[in-house]
Every structure is written in C-alpha cells, then in structure tokens.
C-alpha cells in the first residue's frame, strides 16, 4: 500500500520528464527482506519542480534539496541529486550542490549498502557493489574510508550501528580507517552521538555493537562513556531483554559500577531529558540498594519498594531484575510484584482514611513535618501489616506512634 503510493510519486516525476528512484535505507532493507520504515526518493528534479508537481508538500529541507511529498497522508522525502560541499569540523556540510547524475548522489552516501537506488520496476542501480556487500554481510565505506570518516565523523558510529542492526562485519579497510579516525567523533554533537548509541544498544546485535565500540575505541574521547562499553561487554547480551533505552542505560551503568551520582553525570553529559535522567539515576540507585548480583536471583521486599517508589518504577525495576538474574529465560518469584501490589489494601498516602488535617485535630498538635512522617508510618502499617484503614484505628495508632517517638 505505502509502496504503491511511493510508486505514484516516482511515476509523476517520470511522466514529467524527470528521473526518480527509491534510494538508501529502503532499498537496502527491501533487498534484505527487513521491514522498511521510511521510503526515501531521489530525483534530478529541482525542489522547485517537485513542489510544483506535488502541491501537497512540506518544504522540509529546501537548503539540502529535500521536499516531503504527501500522498494520501503518507509523507515521502524527495531529495534532489546532490553532492556535498566543503565539510567543516568533521561534520556534515553546510551547503550542497545539486547535480544531474544519480551516480554522484550515490557517491556521497556513507556505506555501499546505503548507496543503492531502485526504479519503479525494481531495477537496481548499484555502482558501488552494495548488493555484493549485502550478500557478504559487509559494511564498507563508499570510496576512501578514511576520507569519508574525516568528512563526517558521525559515519563512524553509523557504521557500528548498521553492523549491530544487521549483524554484519565491518570490511577490513573500513575498520582500520575507523580505528585511525576514531578521535574525530569528539567533534560531533553529543545528541547525535547519543541517538546512534541508543540505536546500537537497542539493536538485535547489541553484543557485536558493544564489541565494535571497544575494538575501534570510538568512545575514547569520553572516558566516562567508554567505561560503559569496555567493562560491560560481558553483560551486553542482557540488554536485549530490556525494553526502554532508560533501562538499557541503567544496566550498562550498574554493570560499570557507576554510582548514581556518576550515572547522573553521564546522563547530563549526553543531554538526556530530565525524565530519562531521573529514571536512570533511580534504577542505578535501586540496583545498588538491592546489591543485585548477576544470575543470582534474590527475594525482593516489593511491599516497601512499592510504597517508596510507586508502581511504575517497580514494574520497570522488575524487568531490569529479570535481565540481571536470568541466564536462561525468566526468573519466577513466588511473590510477584503484581501480586503484592494487588494485595495491598492501600497504596498511597491519599488512600488512607485520614488526612493530615484529621491527624492534626485529633492529636491537637501544631502543623509540621511530623504529619507526613506519621502518615507514611500509617501507610506502611495499613498497606503491609494489617492495620485497618479506618479513621479510628489509624488515629489510635498515630497517637501511640507520636507518644512513643520523638516527633
Ligand atoms: P535507518 O533509517 O534505518 O536508520 P537509513 O540508511 O535510512 O537507515 P538515514 O539516516 O535515514 O539512514 O539516511 C538515509 C540515507 O542517507 C542513508 O541510507 C545514506 O545513504 C544517507 N546518509 C545518511 N546519513 C549519512 C551520512 N552521515 N553520510 C553519508 N550518507 C548518509
Ligand atoms: Mg532512513
């Protein structure tokens, strides 16, 4: 269906005298019978022509020759054949030149497997033998690898990422050039580095990805980051049992024995969102608190953890614990988290049959910190130790608690 719509884009361009091809990742993934998530199109039509032929469009990146064309709500990026201008600071160029030949457009692409184009009739344009490299399962730079990495150092990480996603090896010369140009990665914006690392740790070949990161020393520019991948190689396989990026980063940081303060530093350095940072710091702290050891399941007192951290955090923590403990499949504990949660008659301070104000008037005390402290004690007693959740029982217990302790 989506392909049919994309075909119509190609057809329209051709009918108007232009060339148009599917290009890059979609061609690679079609040939590998992998799911295709976005279809990119290249053409010798200039952006002005593309916009004229497709009135329903978004001018996504006119400077780089890209117009997003809408076909029945589906967007396709249509990019004019281009070569890239001067590269500054080992990053992608600021300006590009439009060209009229497909080959020149393919030549600027990073790896041979990403430098193929296909027409509407599935005829392949493959001047750099990408399909041979697909068959040999190789990541090979287009042209001189060292020069290509010097033009744009992000390609270094992309290479490792494609190897990890596809389970491919990196061709010898390309690998050598990677090792030599590795320090250039320090010029790349940390957000882009983070996004590629996220893709590496989320790929099916994550172990291979981690090994390549170590072998190439791509992360040597940041010892804190490199430490995550060098000391944790052994645990890399566990990452595929985790769901979110936050869980994966947490496991890496715990495996590298980072404190939660060090974990926070890494998150800040990678400019993660506050939400993601908080989650990671929390998971690293909890794994440490529970003294989690690899493949040695232990009893977890979910009741207290649920009251202190909440249901959502505990649910994710359970997934993390499974990954830390399970050499072979899931670890089943008799008292599962869900069971403990369901059996708790109250789950939050708000669920208690008394409020802070009730306590204040029943105990005839001035408002202060003591209220929240007493409410928390009541919560633990009512949730886990059978204290009835009635105003009478709670107030009676609160009176005793305050009388027996310094409040
Ligand atoms: P995926 O979308 O699955 O991550 P992709 O190959 O489509 O993989 P994109 O980042 O979407 O990757 O880029 C589309 C195409 O643009 C690539 O296939 C490649 O041909 C080219 N490309 C992208 N980034 C670079 C780069 N830094 N240097 C050279 N070519 C690049
Ligand atoms: Mg893509």
Short mmCIF file of C-alpha atoms and ligand atoms in Angstrom, two decimals:
data_model
loop_
_atom_site.label_atom_id
_atom_site.label_comp_id
_atom_site.label_asym_id
_atom_site.label_seq_id
_atom_site.Cartn_x
_atom_site.Cartn_y
_atom_site.Cartn_z
CA UNK A 1 0.00 0.00 0.00
CA UNK A 2 2.65 2.53 1.08
CA UNK A 3 4.89 1.27 -1.71
CA UNK A 4 2.07 1.84 -4.21
CA UNK A 5 1.78 5.42 -3.04
CA UNK A 6 5.53 5.86 -3.33
CA UNK A 7 5.38 4.37 -6.83
CA UNK A 8 2.92 7.10 -7.73
CA UNK A 9 5.44 9.74 -6.68
CA UNK A 10 8.05 8.18 -8.95
CA UNK A 11 5.53 7.89 -11.78
CA UNK A 12 4.52 11.54 -11.55
CA UNK A 13 8.12 12.66 -11.69
CA UNK A 14 8.89 10.39 -14.64
CA UNK A 15 5.80 11.45 -16.57
CA UNK A 16 7.05 15.00 -16.29
CA UNK A 17 10.40 14.12 -17.80
CA UNK A 18 12.44 13.61 -14.64
CA UNK A 19 14.34 10.63 -13.24
CA UNK A 20 13.29 9.27 -9.87
CA UNK A 21 14.45 6.35 -7.73
CA UNK A 22 13.97 4.79 -4.34
CA UNK A 23 17.24 5.23 -2.52
CA UNK A 24 19.25 4.43 0.61
CA UNK A 25 17.87 2.57 3.60
CA UNK A 26 14.63 1.42 1.97
CA UNK A 27 16.44 -0.27 -0.93
CA UNK A 28 18.86 -1.95 1.49
CA UNK A 29 16.02 -3.18 3.69
CA UNK A 30 13.89 -4.41 0.76
CA UNK A 31 16.80 -6.46 -0.51
CA UNK A 32 17.34 -7.87 2.99
CA UNK A 33 13.60 -8.57 3.42
CA UNK A 34 13.61 -6.40 6.51
CA UNK A 35 10.74 -4.09 7.44
CA UNK A 36 11.06 -0.71 5.74
CA UNK A 37 10.17 2.24 7.96
CA UNK A 38 10.65 5.16 5.64
CA UNK A 39 10.86 5.41 1.90
CA UNK A 40 13.29 8.00 0.53
CA UNK A 41 13.21 9.10 -3.08
CA UNK A 42 15.90 10.85 -5.10
CA UNK A 43 15.39 12.70 -8.37
CA UNK A 44 17.07 15.04 -10.83
CA UNK A 45 14.09 17.39 -10.48
CA UNK A 46 14.93 20.52 -8.53
CA UNK A 47 13.00 21.29 -5.33
CA UNK A 48 11.01 23.97 -7.19
CA UNK A 49 9.81 21.39 -9.73
CA UNK A 50 8.98 18.89 -7.00
CA UNK A 51 6.87 21.46 -5.16
CA UNK A 52 5.10 22.42 -8.39
CA UNK A 53 4.29 18.80 -9.29
CA UNK A 54 3.10 17.97 -5.78
CA UNK A 55 1.06 20.86 -4.39
CA UNK A 56 0.52 18.86 -1.19
CA UNK A 57 4.02 19.04 0.26
CA UNK A 58 6.10 20.21 3.21
CA UNK A 59 9.34 22.05 2.35
CA UNK A 60 11.32 20.06 4.97
CA UNK A 61 14.87 20.89 3.96
CA UNK A 62 14.94 23.05 0.86
CA UNK A 63 18.53 24.06 1.55
CA UNK A 64 19.53 20.42 1.21
CA UNK A 65 17.13 19.79 -1.65
CA UNK A 66 14.51 17.90 0.35
CA UNK A 67 10.76 18.28 -0.10
CA UNK A 68 8.37 15.98 1.78
CA UNK A 69 5.63 14.99 -0.61
CA UNK A 70 2.27 13.95 0.74
CA UNK A 71 0.33 11.14 -0.94
CA UNK A 72 -2.91 10.33 0.85
CA UNK A 73 -1.49 11.43 4.22
CA UNK A 74 1.73 9.45 3.67
CA UNK A 75 4.92 11.52 3.56
CA UNK A 76 7.84 10.71 1.29
CA UNK A 77 11.10 12.62 1.35
CA UNK A 78 12.03 13.58 -2.18
CA UNK A 79 15.60 14.85 -2.45
CA UNK A 80 17.29 16.33 -5.49
CA UNK A 81 20.52 14.58 -6.56
CA UNK A 82 23.27 16.41 -4.81
CA UNK A 83 26.89 16.36 -3.85
CA UNK A 84 28.01 17.84 -0.63
CA UNK A 85 30.10 20.99 -0.38
CA UNK A 86 33.03 21.56 1.95
CA UNK A 87 32.92 19.68 5.21
CA UNK A 88 33.89 21.79 8.17
CA UNK A 89 34.93 20.47 11.54
CA UNK A 90 34.39 16.84 10.53
CA UNK A 91 30.64 17.37 10.37
CA UNK A 92 28.11 17.26 7.58
CA UNK A 93 28.50 20.18 5.19
CA UNK A 94 26.51 23.36 5.48
CA UNK A 95 25.90 23.73 1.77
CA UNK A 96 25.21 21.26 -1.05
CA UNK A 97 25.30 21.40 -4.85
CA UNK A 98 22.53 19.94 -6.95
CA UNK A 99 23.77 17.65 -9.72
CA UNK A 100 22.14 15.90 -12.62
CA UNK A 101 23.66 12.44 -12.27
CA UNK A 102 22.41 9.72 -9.94
CA UNK A 103 25.88 8.24 -9.56
CA UNK A 104 27.20 11.44 -7.97
CA UNK A 105 24.34 11.38 -5.48
CA UNK A 106 25.08 7.77 -4.57
CA UNK A 107 28.77 8.56 -4.24
CA UNK A 108 28.20 10.97 -1.34
CA UNK A 109 26.47 8.28 0.74
CA UNK A 110 28.26 6.58 3.61
CA UNK A 111 28.28 2.82 3.00
CA UNK A 112 27.91 0.74 -0.15
CA UNK A 113 24.79 -0.96 1.22
CA UNK A 114 23.22 2.51 1.65
CA UNK A 115 24.32 3.71 -1.77
CA UNK A 116 21.90 1.82 -4.00
CA UNK A 117 18.89 3.10 -5.90
CA UNK A 118 15.97 1.21 -7.41
CA UNK A 119 13.44 2.24 -10.01
CA UNK A 120 9.72 1.54 -10.13
CA UNK A 121 10.34 -1.76 -11.89
CA UNK A 122 12.73 -2.93 -9.18
CA UNK A 123 15.75 -2.39 -11.39
CA UNK A 124 18.78 -1.79 -9.20
CA UNK A 125 21.33 0.99 -9.71
CA UNK A 126 24.36 -0.17 -7.79
CA UNK A 127 27.61 1.46 -8.93
CA UNK A 128 29.50 0.60 -5.72
CA UNK A 129 28.51 -3.07 -5.50
CA UNK A 130 26.35 -2.67 -2.44
CA UNK A 131 24.37 -5.79 -3.27
CA UNK A 132 27.57 -7.87 -3.24
CA UNK A 133 28.35 -6.46 0.20
CA UNK A 134 24.81 -7.26 1.31
CA UNK A 135 25.40 -10.87 0.29
CA UNK A 136 28.78 -10.96 2.07
CA UNK A 137 27.21 -9.16 5.02
CA UNK A 138 29.79 -6.38 4.99
CA UNK A 139 29.77 -2.72 5.95
CA UNK A 140 32.13 -0.99 3.51
CA UNK A 141 32.61 2.74 3.06
CA UNK A 142 31.92 4.21 -0.37
CA UNK A 143 35.32 5.25 -1.76
CA UNK A 144 38.24 6.01 0.54
CA UNK A 145 37.08 5.11 4.03
CA UNK A 146 39.47 7.36 5.88
CA UNK A 147 38.46 10.39 3.79
CA UNK A 148 34.78 9.62 4.24
CA UNK A 149 35.12 9.47 8.02
CA UNK A 150 37.09 12.71 8.01
CA UNK A 151 34.33 14.42 6.05
CA UNK A 152 31.70 13.43 8.58
CA UNK A 153 32.73 11.62 11.74
CA UNK A 154 29.17 10.59 12.60
CA UNK A 155 29.63 7.91 9.93
CA UNK A 156 31.96 6.13 12.36
CA UNK A 157 29.11 5.43 14.73
CA UNK A 158 26.65 4.79 11.92
CA UNK A 159 28.98 2.05 10.70
CA UNK A 160 28.92 0.30 14.08
CA UNK A 161 25.18 0.85 14.29
CA UNK A 162 24.46 -0.81 10.93
CA UNK A 163 26.78 -3.70 11.86
CA UNK A 164 24.83 -4.19 15.10
CA UNK A 165 21.40 -3.82 13.49
CA UNK A 166 22.13 -6.13 10.58
CA UNK A 167 24.63 -8.50 12.20
CA UNK A 168 27.22 -7.56 9.56
CA UNK A 169 31.01 -7.39 9.81
CA UNK A 170 32.96 -4.27 9.03
CA UNK A 171 35.18 -4.69 6.00
CA UNK A 172 38.92 -4.67 6.89
CA UNK A 173 39.95 -1.35 5.35
CA UNK A 174 36.86 0.39 6.63
CA UNK A 175 37.55 -1.00 10.11
CA UNK A 176 41.17 0.15 10.01
CA UNK A 177 40.11 3.63 8.94
CA UNK A 178 37.59 3.66 11.78
CA UNK A 179 40.29 2.96 14.33
CA UNK A 180 42.52 5.65 12.86
CA UNK A 181 39.88 8.36 12.66
CA UNK A 182 38.09 7.45 15.91
CA UNK A 183 39.18 10.63 17.77
CA UNK A 184 37.24 12.76 15.27
CA UNK A 185 34.00 11.61 16.84
CA UNK A 186 34.61 14.21 19.56
CA UNK A 187 33.58 16.89 17.02
CA UNK A 188 30.07 15.52 16.68
CA UNK A 189 27.17 16.98 18.67
CA UNK A 190 26.57 14.84 21.72
CA UNK A 191 22.85 14.48 20.93
CA UNK A 192 23.69 12.79 17.65
CA UNK A 193 26.18 10.51 19.39
CA UNK A 194 23.51 9.64 21.95
CA UNK A 195 20.94 8.82 19.26
CA UNK A 196 23.33 6.45 17.49
CA UNK A 197 24.29 4.81 20.80
CA UNK A 198 20.59 4.38 21.57
CA UNK A 199 20.17 2.58 18.27
CA UNK A 200 23.22 0.39 18.96
CA UNK A 201 22.05 -0.68 22.41
CA UNK A 202 18.56 -1.34 21.03
CA UNK A 203 19.69 -3.46 18.10
CA UNK A 204 19.48 -7.23 17.91
CA UNK A 205 23.25 -7.42 17.50
CA UNK A 206 23.93 -5.36 20.60
CA UNK A 207 26.79 -7.62 21.71
CA UNK A 208 28.53 -7.13 18.40
CA UNK A 209 27.87 -3.39 18.62
CA UNK A 210 29.45 -3.16 22.09
CA UNK A 211 32.43 -5.22 20.99
CA UNK A 212 32.98 -2.97 17.97
CA UNK A 213 32.75 0.14 20.13
CA UNK A 214 35.56 -1.32 22.26
CA UNK A 215 37.71 -2.58 19.39
CA UNK A 216 37.55 0.68 17.47
CA UNK A 217 37.85 2.86 20.59
CA UNK A 218 35.30 5.21 19.08
CA UNK A 219 34.36 6.47 22.53
CA UNK A 220 37.89 7.13 23.77
CA UNK A 221 37.16 10.86 23.61
CA UNK A 222 34.91 10.42 26.64
CA UNK A 223 36.32 8.04 29.27
CA UNK A 224 33.03 8.05 31.16
CA UNK A 225 31.19 6.89 28.08
CA UNK A 226 33.86 4.44 27.01
CA UNK A 227 33.85 2.91 30.50
CA UNK A 228 30.25 1.90 29.96
CA UNK A 229 31.07 -0.24 26.98
CA UNK A 230 34.52 -1.57 27.84
CA UNK A 231 33.81 -3.02 31.26
CA UNK A 232 30.37 -4.24 30.42
CA UNK A 233 30.99 -6.28 27.30
CA UNK A 234 30.18 -9.43 29.23
CA UNK A 235 26.77 -8.16 30.20
CA UNK A 236 25.85 -6.74 26.79
CA UNK A 237 23.61 -9.70 25.90
CA UNK A 238 21.31 -8.77 28.78
CA UNK A 239 20.41 -5.53 27.04
CA UNK A 240 18.22 -7.32 24.51
CA UNK A 241 15.97 -8.46 27.36
CA UNK A 242 15.18 -4.87 28.24
CA UNK A 243 12.56 -2.64 26.71
CA UNK A 244 13.34 1.05 27.12
CA UNK A 245 16.54 2.98 26.50
CA UNK A 246 16.47 4.13 30.14
CA UNK A 247 16.52 0.51 31.32
CA UNK A 248 19.39 -0.28 28.96
CA UNK A 249 21.49 2.68 30.07
CA UNK A 250 20.78 1.79 33.70
CA UNK A 251 22.03 -1.74 33.22
CA UNK A 252 25.18 -0.50 31.47
CA UNK A 253 25.86 1.96 34.27
CA UNK A 254 25.25 -0.57 37.01
CA UNK A 255 27.47 -3.10 35.24
CA UNK A 256 30.22 -0.48 35.05
CA UNK A 257 29.75 0.04 38.79
CA UNK A 258 28.89 3.70 38.43
CA UNK A 259 27.41 5.33 41.49
CA UNK A 260 24.11 7.06 40.98
CA UNK A 261 25.98 10.39 41.05
CA UNK A 262 28.26 9.19 38.24
CA UNK A 263 25.21 7.91 36.39
CA UNK A 264 23.71 11.38 36.62
CA UNK A 265 26.90 12.92 35.22
CA UNK A 266 26.76 10.64 32.18
CA UNK A 267 23.08 11.46 31.58
CA UNK A 268 23.79 15.18 31.85
CA UNK A 269 26.76 14.85 29.53
CA UNK A 270 24.60 13.04 26.96
CA UNK A 271 21.91 15.73 27.38
CA UNK A 272 19.20 13.24 28.15
CA UNK A 273 15.81 14.60 29.17
CA UNK A 274 15.18 15.22 32.87
CA UNK A 275 12.65 12.42 32.87
CA UNK A 276 15.06 9.88 31.41
CA UNK A 277 17.87 11.07 33.70
CA UNK A 278 15.68 10.69 36.79
CA UNK A 279 14.66 7.18 35.78
CA UNK A 280 18.23 6.05 35.14
CA UNK A 281 19.54 7.54 38.37
CA UNK A 282 16.68 5.91 40.25
CA UNK A 283 17.27 2.46 38.70
CA UNK A 284 21.02 2.59 39.32
CA UNK A 285 20.37 3.58 42.93
CA UNK A 286 17.84 0.76 43.42
CA UNK A 287 20.03 -1.92 41.83
CA UNK A 288 22.80 -0.82 44.18
CA UNK A 289 20.47 -0.76 47.15
CA UNK A 290 19.38 -4.32 46.39
CA UNK A 291 23.03 -5.39 45.85
CA UNK A 292 21.99 -7.15 42.69
CA UNK A 293 24.42 -9.83 41.51
CA UNK A 294 24.42 -11.33 38.02
CA UNK A 295 22.41 -14.54 37.65
CA UNK A 296 21.73 -14.79 41.39
CA UNK A 297 18.04 -14.14 41.97
CA UNK A 298 17.14 -12.98 45.46
CA UNK A 299 13.98 -12.24 47.37
CA UNK A 300 12.79 -8.67 46.92
CA UNK A 301 10.61 -6.97 49.50
CA UNK A 302 8.26 -5.44 46.95
CA UNK A 303 5.90 -4.04 49.57
CA UNK A 304 8.28 -1.41 50.91
CA UNK A 305 9.65 -0.67 47.46
CA UNK A 306 6.15 -0.15 46.09
CA UNK A 307 5.33 2.30 48.84
CA UNK A 308 8.60 4.19 48.44
CA UNK A 309 8.92 4.22 44.64
CA UNK A 310 5.47 3.62 43.21
CA UNK A 311 4.02 1.04 40.84
CA UNK A 312 5.54 2.33 37.58
CA UNK A 313 9.12 2.40 38.85
CA UNK A 314 8.74 -1.05 40.40
CA UNK A 315 7.34 -2.53 37.21
CA UNK A 316 10.38 -1.37 35.26
CA UNK A 317 12.70 -2.43 38.06
CA UNK A 318 11.24 -5.93 37.83
CA UNK A 319 12.14 -6.07 34.13
CA UNK A 320 15.66 -4.93 34.99
CA UNK A 321 16.00 -7.53 37.72
CA UNK A 322 14.89 -10.26 35.32
CA UNK A 323 17.64 -9.19 32.92
CA UNK A 324 20.24 -9.17 35.70
CA UNK A 325 19.20 -12.53 37.06
CA UNK A 326 18.15 -14.64 34.17
CA UNK A 327 20.81 -16.54 32.37
CA UNK A 328 18.18 -18.71 30.79
CA UNK A 329 14.75 -17.17 30.44
CA UNK A 330 12.54 -15.61 33.06
CA UNK A 331 13.05 -15.91 36.78
CA UNK A 332 9.81 -16.67 38.55
CA UNK A 333 9.47 -15.48 42.09
CA UNK A 334 6.69 -16.88 44.25
CA UNK A 335 5.66 -13.43 45.35
CA UNK A 336 5.46 -11.48 42.18
CA UNK A 337 5.32 -7.75 42.16
CA UNK A 338 1.81 -7.67 40.73
CA UNK A 339 0.52 -9.96 43.46
CA UNK A 340 1.99 -7.86 46.25
CA UNK A 341 0.56 -4.74 44.65
CA UNK A 342 -2.91 -6.19 44.29
CA UNK A 343 -2.97 -7.42 47.85
CA UNK A 344 -2.08 -4.07 49.34
CA UNK A 345 -5.35 -2.58 50.67
CA UNK A 346 -3.91 0.95 50.44
CA UNK A 347 -1.25 2.04 48.00
CA UNK A 348 -0.72 5.75 48.60
CA UNK A 349 -0.98 8.26 51.45
CA UNK A 350 -4.03 9.62 49.63
CA UNK A 351 -5.79 6.23 50.05
CA UNK A 352 -5.65 6.45 53.87
CA UNK A 353 -8.92 7.02 55.71
CA UNK A 354 -7.38 10.02 57.50
CA UNK A 355 -5.81 13.20 56.17
CA UNK A 356 -3.07 15.35 57.65
CA UNK A 357 -5.70 17.74 58.87
CA UNK A 358 -7.56 14.91 60.66
CA UNK A 359 -4.35 13.92 62.45
CA UNK A 360 -3.65 17.50 63.44
CA UNK A 361 -7.01 18.00 65.06
CA UNK A 362 -7.16 14.51 66.63
CA UNK A 363 -3.71 14.89 68.16
CA UNK A 364 -4.03 18.58 68.95
CA UNK A 365 -0.59 19.32 67.56
CA UNK A 366 0.76 22.25 65.55
CA UNK A 367 1.20 21.54 61.83
CA UNK A 368 4.71 20.48 60.87
CA UNK A 369 6.93 17.85 59.36
CA UNK A 370 5.59 15.26 61.76
CA UNK A 371 2.34 14.96 59.79
CA UNK A 372 3.90 13.48 56.66
CA UNK A 373 6.17 11.26 58.73
CA UNK A 374 3.24 9.83 60.68
CA UNK A 375 1.16 9.41 57.51
CA UNK A 376 3.99 7.39 55.97
CA UNK A 377 4.18 5.12 59.01
CA UNK A 378 0.40 4.65 58.85
CA UNK A 379 0.67 3.80 55.16
CA UNK A 380 3.22 1.05 55.77
CA UNK A 381 1.15 -0.37 58.63
CA UNK A 382 -2.12 -0.27 56.72
CA UNK A 383 -0.66 -1.47 53.42
CA UNK A 384 1.55 -4.27 54.70
CA UNK A 385 0.85 -5.08 58.33
CA UNK A 386 -2.90 -5.39 58.63
CA UNK A 387 -3.69 -2.13 60.41
CA UNK A 388 -7.35 -1.48 59.44
CA UNK A 389 -7.80 1.52 57.16
CA UNK A 390 -10.44 3.17 59.33
CA UNK A 391 -10.25 6.63 60.94
CA UNK A 392 -10.49 5.13 64.43
CA UNK A 393 -7.73 2.56 64.00
CA UNK A 394 -5.43 4.98 62.20
CA UNK A 395 -5.84 7.76 64.75
CA UNK A 396 -5.33 5.41 67.63
CA UNK A 397 -2.14 4.11 66.06
CA UNK A 398 -0.98 7.65 65.29
CA UNK A 399 -1.44 8.71 68.91
CA UNK A 400 0.67 5.79 70.12
CA UNK A 401 3.29 6.44 67.44
CA UNK A 402 3.63 10.09 68.44
CA UNK A 403 3.68 9.27 72.14
CA UNK A 404 6.38 6.59 71.70
CA UNK A 405 8.66 8.57 69.40
CA UNK A 406 10.18 12.00 69.09
CA UNK A 407 8.06 14.00 66.69
P1 LIG B 1 17.57 3.92 9.04
O1 LIG B 1 16.57 4.95 8.62
O2 LIG B 1 17.08 2.53 9.04
O3 LIG B 1 18.24 4.28 10.31
P2 LIG B 1 18.94 4.75 6.71
O4 LIG B 1 20.01 4.09 5.89
O5 LIG B 1 17.66 5.05 6.03
O6 LIG B 1 18.74 3.87 7.99
P3 LIG B 1 19.07 7.52 7.32
O7 LIG B 1 19.82 8.20 8.42
O8 LIG B 1 17.60 7.56 7.29
O9 LIG B 1 19.60 6.03 7.31
O10 LIG B 1 19.67 8.13 5.98
C1 LIG B 1 19.15 7.82 4.69
C2 LIG B 1 20.29 7.64 3.71
O11 LIG B 1 21.05 8.85 3.63
C3 LIG B 1 21.30 6.57 4.11
O12 LIG B 1 20.89 5.30 3.65
C4 LIG B 1 22.54 7.05 3.41
O13 LIG B 1 22.51 6.72 2.04
C5 LIG B 1 22.44 8.55 3.52
N1 LIG B 1 23.11 9.10 4.73
C6 LIG B 1 22.53 9.39 5.91
N2 LIG B 1 23.42 9.90 6.77
C7 LIG B 1 24.59 9.97 6.11
C8 LIG B 1 25.90 10.42 6.45
N3 LIG B 1 26.17 10.90 7.66
N4 LIG B 1 26.85 10.37 5.50
C9 LIG B 1 26.58 9.87 4.26
N5 LIG B 1 25.39 9.43 3.90
C10 LIG B 1 24.39 9.47 4.80
MG1 LIG B 2 16.03 6.14 6.95
#
